[in-house]
Coordinates of N, CA and C in Angstrom, one line a residue:
M789 N -54.5 -17.1 -33.7 CA -54.6 -17.6 -35.0 C -55.2 -19.0 -35.0
A790 N -54.8 -19.8 -34.0 CA -55.3 -21.2 -33.9 C -56.8 -21.2 -33.8
N791 N -57.3 -20.2 -33.0 CA -58.8 -20.1 -32.9 C -59.5 -19.9 -34.2
I792 N -59.0 -19.0 -35.0 CA -59.6 -18.7 -36.3 C -59.5 -20.0 -37.2
N793 N -58.4 -20.7 -37.1 CA -58.2 -21.9 -37.9 C -59.2 -23.0 -37.5
W794 N -59.4 -23.1 -36.2 CA -60.4 -24.1 -35.7 C -61.8 -23.8 -36.1
I795 N -62.1 -22.5 -36.0 CA -63.5 -22.0 -36.4 C -63.7 -22.3 -37.9
S796 N -62.7 -22.0 -38.7 CA -62.9 -22.2 -40.2 C -63.0 -23.6 -40.5
K797 N -62.2 -24.5 -39.8 CA -62.4 -25.9 -40.0 C -63.7 -26.4 -39.6
L798 N -64.2 -25.9 -38.5 CA -65.6 -26.2 -38.0 C -66.6 -25.8 -39.0
N799 N -66.5 -24.6 -39.5 CA -67.5 -24.1 -40.5 C -67.4 -24.9 -41.7
C800 N -66.2 -25.3 -42.1 CA -66.0 -26.1 -43.3 C -66.8 -27.5 -43.2
S801 N -66.6 -28.1 -42.1 CA -67.2 -29.4 -41.9 C -68.7 -29.3 -41.8
I802 N -69.2 -28.2 -41.1 CA -70.7 -28.0 -41.0 C -71.2 -27.7 -42.4
M803 N -70.6 -26.9 -43.2 CA -71.0 -26.6 -44.6 C -71.0 -27.9 -45.4
E804 N -70.0 -28.7 -45.2 CA -69.9 -30.0 -45.9 C -71.1 -30.9 -45.6
L805 N -71.4 -31.0 -44.3 CA -72.5 -31.8 -43.8 C -73.8 -31.3 -44.4
L806 N -74.0 -30.0 -44.3 CA -75.2 -29.3 -44.9 C -75.4 -29.6 -46.3
F807 N -74.2 -29.4 -47.0 CA -74.3 -29.6 -48.5 C -74.6 -31.0 -48.9
K808 N -74.0 -32.0 -48.1 CA -74.3 -33.4 -48.4 C -75.8 -33.6 -48.2
Q809 N -76.4 -33.1 -47.1 CA -77.8 -33.3 -46.8 C -78.6 -32.7 -47.9
L810 N -78.3 -31.4 -48.3 CA -79.0 -30.7 -49.3 C -78.9 -31.5 -50.6
C811 N -77.8 -32.0 -51.0 CA -77.6 -32.8 -52.2 C -78.5 -34.0 -52.2
K812 N -78.4 -34.7 -51.1 CA -79.2 -35.9 -50.9 C -80.7 -35.6 -51.1
Y813 N -81.2 -34.5 -50.4 CA -82.6 -34.2 -50.5 C -83.0 -33.6 -51.9
T814 N -82.1 -32.9 -52.5 CA -82.5 -32.3 -53.8 C -82.5 -33.4 -54.9
I815 N -81.6 -34.4 -54.8 CA -81.6 -35.5 -55.8 C -82.8 -36.3 -55.5
L816 N -83.1 -36.7 -54.3 CA -84.3 -37.5 -54.0 C -85.5 -36.8 -54.3
G817 N -85.6 -35.5 -53.9 CA -86.7 -34.7 -54.1 C -87.0 -34.5 -55.6
G818 N -85.9 -34.3 -56.3 CA -86.0 -34.1 -57.8 C -86.6 -35.3 -58.4
Y819 N -86.1 -36.5 -58.1 CA -86.7 -37.7 -58.6 C -88.1 -37.9 -58.2
N820 N -88.4 -37.7 -57.0 CA -89.8 -37.9 -56.5 C -90.8 -36.9 -57.2
L821 N -90.4 -35.7 -57.3 CA -91.2 -34.7 -58.0 C -91.4 -35.1 -59.5
F822 N -90.4 -35.5 -60.1 CA -90.4 -35.9 -61.5 C -91.4 -37.1 -61.7
F823 N -91.2 -38.1 -60.9 CA -92.1 -39.3 -61.0 C -93.5 -39.1 -60.6
T824 N -93.7 -38.4 -59.5 CA -95.1 -38.1 -59.1 C -95.8 -37.2 -60.1
D825 N -95.1 -36.3 -60.7 CA -95.6 -35.4 -61.7 C -96.1 -36.3 -62.9
K826 N -95.2 -37.2 -63.3 CA -95.6 -38.1 -64.5 C -96.8 -38.9 -64.1
K827 N -96.8 -39.5 -63.0 CA -98.0 -40.4 -62.6 C -99.2 -39.5 -62.5
Y828 N -99.1 -38.3 -61.9 CA -100.3 -37.5 -61.8 C -100.8 -37.1 -63.2
K829 N -100.0 -36.8 -64.1 CA -100.4 -36.4 -65.4 C -101.1 -37.6 -66.2
K830 N -100.6 -38.8 -65.9 CA -101.1 -40.0 -66.5 C -102.5 -40.3 -66.0
E831 N -102.7 -40.1 -64.6 CA -104.0 -40.4 -64.0 C -105.1 -39.5 -64.5
N832 N -104.7 -38.2 -64.6 CA -105.7 -37.2 -65.0 C -105.8 -37.0 -66.5

């Protein structure tokens, strides 16, 4: 049982890390896309 608990804890922390990274990238990526899209439309 201890093994399963350790694995689930490990999975949880890995998922948390991945989620934080994804969140960071989606927020930054979203802003970047939004602003570059606006700039691009203004230029053309």
